[in-house]
Structures are given as C-alpha cells and as structure tokens.
Short mmCIF file of C-alpha atoms in Angstrom, two decimals:
data_model
loop_
_atom_site.label_atom_id
_atom_site.label_comp_id
_atom_site.label_asym_id
_atom_site.label_seq_id
_atom_site.Cartn_x
_atom_site.Cartn_y
_atom_site.Cartn_z
CA SER A 552 -26.39 -6.07 -2.68
CA GLN A 553 -23.75 -6.48 -5.31
CA THR A 554 -22.31 -9.88 -6.11
CA ILE A 555 -19.71 -11.09 -8.54
CA HIS A 556 -19.72 -14.54 -10.08
CA GLN A 557 -16.83 -16.22 -11.78
CA TRP A 558 -16.75 -19.63 -13.44
CA PRO A 559 -15.57 -22.23 -13.74
CA ALA A 560 -13.70 -22.55 -10.45
CA THR A 561 -11.20 -25.04 -11.84
CA LEU A 562 -10.21 -25.82 -15.39
CA VAL A 563 -7.67 -28.17 -16.96
CA GLN A 564 -7.05 -27.59 -20.64
CA PRO A 565 -4.56 -29.02 -23.15
CA VAL A 566 -2.01 -26.81 -24.87
CA GLY A 567 -3.45 -25.33 -28.04
CA SER A 568 -7.06 -25.51 -26.92
CA PRO A 569 -9.33 -22.45 -26.65
CA LEU A 570 -10.31 -20.74 -23.42
CA SER A 571 -13.34 -18.86 -22.22
CA LEU A 572 -13.70 -17.62 -18.65
CA GLU A 573 -16.79 -15.70 -17.68
CA CYS A 574 -17.43 -13.11 -15.01
CA THR A 575 -20.75 -11.46 -14.22
CA VAL A 576 -21.71 -8.81 -11.71
CA GLU A 577 -25.15 -8.38 -10.17
CA GLY A 578 -26.72 -5.53 -8.30
CA THR A 579 -24.90 -2.68 -9.99
CA SER A 580 -24.77 -0.94 -13.34
CA ASN A 581 -21.91 0.35 -15.45
CA PRO A 582 -19.16 -1.11 -13.27
CA ASN A 583 -15.51 -1.02 -14.14
CA LEU A 584 -14.41 -4.61 -14.68
CA TYR A 585 -10.97 -6.16 -14.37
CA TRP A 586 -9.14 -9.40 -15.14
CA TYR A 587 -6.08 -10.26 -13.09
CA ARG A 588 -3.75 -13.21 -13.25
CA GLN A 589 -1.83 -14.63 -10.37
CA ALA A 590 0.98 -16.99 -11.38
CA ALA A 591 2.54 -19.33 -8.85
CA GLY A 592 4.71 -17.41 -6.42
CA ARG A 593 3.97 -14.09 -8.04
CA GLY A 594 1.73 -11.18 -7.30
CA LEU A 595 -1.32 -9.92 -9.12
CA GLN A 596 -0.91 -8.88 -12.72
CA LEU A 597 -3.59 -6.73 -14.30
CA LEU A 598 -4.45 -8.18 -17.71
CA PHE A 599 -7.44 -6.18 -18.94
CA TYR A 600 -9.92 -3.66 -17.71
CA SER A 601 -13.13 -2.25 -19.11
CA VAL A 602 -15.07 0.92 -18.36
CA GLY A 603 -18.06 0.05 -20.55
CA ILE A 604 -19.57 -2.27 -23.13
CA GLY A 605 -17.12 -2.99 -25.91
CA GLN A 606 -14.37 -0.92 -24.25
CA ILE A 607 -11.31 -3.00 -23.41
CA SER A 608 -7.92 -1.81 -22.27
CA SER A 609 -5.04 -4.26 -22.40
CA GLU A 610 -2.26 -3.95 -19.89
CA VAL A 611 0.06 -6.70 -21.04
CA PRO A 612 0.48 -8.01 -24.61
CA GLN A 613 -0.09 -11.74 -24.54
CA ASN A 614 -1.98 -14.74 -25.76
CA LEU A 615 -5.25 -13.61 -24.18
CA SER A 616 -8.09 -11.30 -25.11
CA ALA A 617 -11.09 -9.89 -23.28
CA SER A 618 -14.56 -8.84 -24.30
CA ARG A 619 -17.48 -7.10 -22.65
CA PRO A 620 -20.60 -7.97 -24.61
CA GLN A 621 -22.98 -6.76 -21.88
CA ASP A 622 -22.76 -4.16 -19.13
CA ARG A 623 -22.18 -6.67 -16.35
CA GLN A 624 -20.40 -9.43 -18.25
CA PHE A 625 -16.66 -9.73 -18.79
CA ILE A 626 -15.10 -12.61 -20.71
CA LEU A 627 -11.48 -13.69 -20.91
CA SER A 628 -10.55 -15.74 -23.96
CA SER A 629 -7.74 -17.39 -25.81
CA LYS A 630 -7.70 -19.08 -29.19
CA LYS A 631 -4.77 -21.35 -28.35
CA LEU A 632 -3.57 -21.84 -24.80
CA LEU A 633 0.11 -21.98 -23.89
CA LEU A 634 1.66 -23.70 -20.89
CA SER A 635 2.56 -20.25 -19.57
CA ASP A 636 -1.13 -19.33 -19.41
CA SER A 637 -1.53 -21.52 -16.32
CA GLY A 638 -2.42 -19.56 -13.23
CA PHE A 639 -5.17 -18.24 -11.04
CA TYR A 640 -7.45 -15.79 -12.82
CA LEU A 641 -9.41 -13.25 -10.86
CA CYS A 642 -12.20 -11.00 -11.99
CA ALA A 643 -13.01 -7.84 -10.07
CA TRP A 644 -15.39 -4.91 -10.28
CA GLY A 645 -15.25 -1.35 -9.06
CA GLN A 646 -17.16 1.89 -9.43
CA GLN A 647 -16.94 5.52 -8.43
CA GLY A 648 -14.72 5.14 -5.43
CA PRO A 649 -11.38 3.35 -5.56
CA GLY A 650 -11.08 -0.26 -4.53
CA TYR A 651 -12.35 -3.46 -6.02
CA THR A 652 -14.49 -6.43 -5.11
CA PHE A 653 -13.03 -9.71 -6.32
CA GLY A 654 -14.59 -12.90 -7.57
CA SER A 655 -13.57 -16.27 -6.19
CA GLY A 656 -11.18 -16.98 -9.05
CA THR A 657 -10.55 -19.69 -11.66
CA ARG A 658 -7.62 -22.05 -11.34
CA LEU A 659 -6.42 -22.78 -14.90
CA THR A 660 -3.93 -25.56 -15.55
CA VAL A 661 -2.67 -25.97 -19.08
CA VAL A 662 -1.26 -29.44 -19.71
CA ALA B 78 3.76 5.90 -11.44
CA GLN B 79 2.52 4.42 -8.21
CA SER B 80 4.11 1.31 -6.74
CA VAL B 81 3.86 -0.86 -3.66
CA THR B 82 6.56 -2.83 -1.90
CA GLN B 83 5.95 -5.61 0.56
CA PRO B 84 9.45 -6.44 1.76
CA ASP B 85 8.55 -9.68 3.52
CA ILE B 86 7.73 -12.55 1.19
CA HIS B 87 6.98 -14.96 4.01
CA ILE B 88 6.36 -14.46 7.74
CA THR B 89 5.87 -17.13 10.39
CA VAL B 90 4.35 -16.38 13.78
CA SER B 91 2.99 -18.46 16.62
CA GLU B 92 -0.70 -18.44 17.38
CA GLY B 93 -1.47 -15.72 19.91
CA ALA B 94 1.58 -13.66 18.98
CA SER B 95 1.33 -10.18 17.55
CA LEU B 96 1.71 -9.54 13.84
CA GLU B 97 2.94 -6.70 11.68
CA LEU B 98 3.08 -6.88 7.91
CA ARG B 99 4.99 -4.15 6.18
CA CYS B 100 3.89 -2.13 3.19
CA ASN B 101 5.64 0.82 1.56
CA TYR B 102 4.17 2.78 -1.30
CA SER B 103 5.34 5.29 -3.83
CA TYR B 104 2.87 7.88 -5.00
CA GLY B 105 3.05 11.59 -5.65
CA ALA B 106 -0.04 12.64 -3.76
CA THR B 107 -2.14 11.32 -0.91
CA PRO B 108 -2.94 7.77 -1.88
CA TYR B 109 -5.83 5.49 -1.22
CA LEU B 110 -4.43 2.42 0.54
CA PHE B 111 -5.82 -1.05 0.96
CA TRP B 112 -5.07 -4.40 2.52
CA TYR B 113 -6.54 -7.56 1.04
CA VAL B 114 -6.33 -11.14 2.27
CA GLN B 115 -6.39 -14.25 0.11
CA SER B 116 -6.99 -17.73 1.49
CA PRO B 117 -5.67 -20.63 -0.63
CA GLY B 118 -7.65 -21.06 -3.83
CA GLN B 119 -9.89 -18.11 -3.06
CA GLY B 120 -10.38 -14.59 -4.29
CA LEU B 121 -9.22 -11.51 -2.43
CA GLN B 122 -11.17 -10.11 0.49
CA LEU B 123 -10.85 -6.51 1.57
CA LEU B 124 -9.55 -6.19 5.14
CA LEU B 125 -9.44 -2.42 5.43
CA LYS B 126 -8.83 0.78 3.52
CA TYR B 127 -7.54 4.27 4.12
CA PHE B 128 -8.83 7.28 2.23
CA SER B 129 -8.35 10.21 4.57
CA GLY B 130 -8.81 11.30 8.19
CA ASP B 131 -7.67 9.20 11.11
CA THR B 132 -4.42 7.53 10.16
CA LEU B 133 -5.21 4.43 12.22
CA VAL B 134 -7.89 2.41 10.49
CA GLN B 135 -9.73 -0.59 11.82
CA GLY B 136 -10.69 -3.49 9.62
CA ILE B 137 -12.38 -6.82 9.79
CA LYS B 138 -11.10 -9.85 11.71
CA GLY B 139 -9.35 -7.68 14.30
CA PHE B 140 -6.84 -6.13 11.91
CA GLU B 141 -5.74 -2.52 11.89
CA ALA B 142 -3.32 -0.49 9.81
CA GLU B 143 -1.59 2.82 10.31
CA PHE B 144 -0.87 5.30 7.56
CA LYS B 145 2.44 7.10 8.07
CA ARG B 146 2.99 9.71 5.41
CA SER B 147 6.53 10.53 6.53
CA GLN B 148 7.54 6.91 6.04
CA SER B 149 5.31 6.20 3.03
CA SER B 150 4.07 3.17 4.90
CA PHE B 151 0.79 1.44 5.62
CA ASN B 152 1.64 -1.49 7.89
CA LEU B 153 -0.95 -4.04 8.88
CA ARG B 154 -1.14 -5.19 12.49
CA LYS B 155 -3.00 -7.63 14.66
CA PRO B 156 -2.41 -7.97 18.42
CA SER B 157 -3.06 -11.71 18.62
CA VAL B 158 -2.95 -13.97 15.58
CA HIS B 159 -5.34 -16.89 15.14
CA TRP B 160 -4.59 -20.01 13.14
CA SER B 161 -7.31 -18.98 10.68
CA ASP B 162 -5.28 -15.89 9.79
CA ALA B 163 -2.85 -18.02 7.79
CA ALA B 164 -3.18 -16.66 4.26
CA GLU B 165 -1.53 -14.34 1.79
CA TYR B 166 -1.84 -10.62 2.35
CA PHE B 167 -1.68 -7.95 -0.31
CA CYS B 168 -1.20 -4.24 0.10
CA ALA B 169 -2.49 -2.00 -2.69
CA VAL B 170 -2.47 1.67 -3.61
CA ALA B 171 -4.90 3.58 -5.77
CA SER B 172 -4.63 7.01 -7.28
CA ALA B 173 -7.17 9.64 -6.36
CA SER B 174 -7.54 10.69 -9.96
CA GLY B 175 -10.55 8.51 -10.52
CA SER B 176 -8.91 6.62 -13.35
CA ALA B 177 -10.30 3.17 -14.01
CA ARG B 178 -6.71 1.90 -13.98
CA GLN B 179 -6.86 2.08 -10.26
CA LEU B 180 -5.17 -0.42 -8.02
CA THR B 181 -1.52 -1.37 -7.93
CA PHE B 182 -0.75 -4.38 -5.75
CA GLY B 183 2.32 -5.41 -3.85
CA SER B 184 3.75 -8.87 -4.42
CA GLY B 185 2.16 -10.23 -1.26
CA THR B 186 3.26 -11.62 2.09
CA GLN B 187 2.52 -15.24 2.93
CA LEU B 188 1.64 -15.68 6.60
CA THR B 189 2.14 -19.02 8.34
CA VAL B 190 0.74 -19.48 11.83
CA LEU B 191 2.31 -22.10 14.10
CA PRO B 192 0.16 -23.85 16.72
#
C-alpha cells in the first residue's frame, strides 16, 4: 500500500535561518506531489506541485522553493525564513484519478 | 476557475445531535467533490468523494454527503455526532480535466461538539 512520510513533525527556527522540509512517498511511482501551507485561521494554500523529477510549478511567489530530486521525494526549502513563513505545511500525493492523500504535516514556528 | 465556499466558519453542536456542513462550489462542468477532515495538528483525511452516479455518497465514520447540481452544493451530514468528530472539515473540488493542478479547497468549517 502507498504511504506518505513527512518530517519533521515540529520545527522552531529563528528568522533568517534556512529551511528544509522533506516528503517521501512509498508504494507508488511517478506520483504528482504537492506542498500546501495552512496559516492560522486560514484555509489551505497550494504552494508548489510537481508532476515529475525536476518539474516544479509554483503557485504563489514567496520566500520558499521546492525541489524534486527523486521520483518519490519532494523538498520544501528556504534560504532565509521570515516570521510570515510560520504555519502548518502539508505534503500530498496524487495520481491518475483526482484527489490527494496527505502527510501528517509539519508545524513550523519562526521566532 | 473553480472555487469552493464553506459559509460556516465555526459550528457548535451537542453530542448526539445531527450535523450538516455546507459546501457550495463553482465549476463549469460536472466536478469531482471531496470532504476532508483534519484533527488538530494532523494532516487531512479523506471522508468521502463524489465522481458520478448516485448523488448520495457514504463515507467513513458515518458521514454522508449529497451532490445537488441545481444548487451547486455538496453538503456533509451525520445523523448523530460523536465527541470525536470535533475537528476542521474541508470541502474540495477538482476538475475532470486530469490536470495536476487539481484540488481547490474551501476555507474550512471548525466543528465543536458539546458534551
């Protein structure tokens, strides 16, 4: 069966520090991969999605970037975090049919 | 472009009472519709989905939803709410075009269950 792993679960980082969040999927090949952010009191905002290795589509211009170095690995990064980057980050995967399966999320607090 | 509206930001019900969460969508063709639930600090779990066929769909945890094309709605219902149902609920719509840019989410409805 397919599983999605996201880590770390919780992260506290100072302003100006770098960020790297990792998401991996098991049990499937060539998935579509997604990064969402959920800010306090707000809905889900699609940040990036990828349909294959090295293919990244950005939905919202911001302080973040994404990479897909391997088929089942999706990384969210930042060179210098801002206070406004705090939030709950969710990775998800999908394939032929519509609908996603979500990871358990990473709670990022920038201090 | 597709969009989803969840008009109720927060709903409070008593345990054992019935529940209906509203969802309205905007999409030019027959949409794919979803309801997800999110417990605090957790990811989203799929409750149910509608693709075609019977407009009343059954999901996990005793939830059901009814697709009403004339009203562009996909409301979520449960006949008797349990305290463990307290969570945030998201409605989502996907296009049938097969684009990877698939799901559009509503802003969510926070459900509180009173003992």
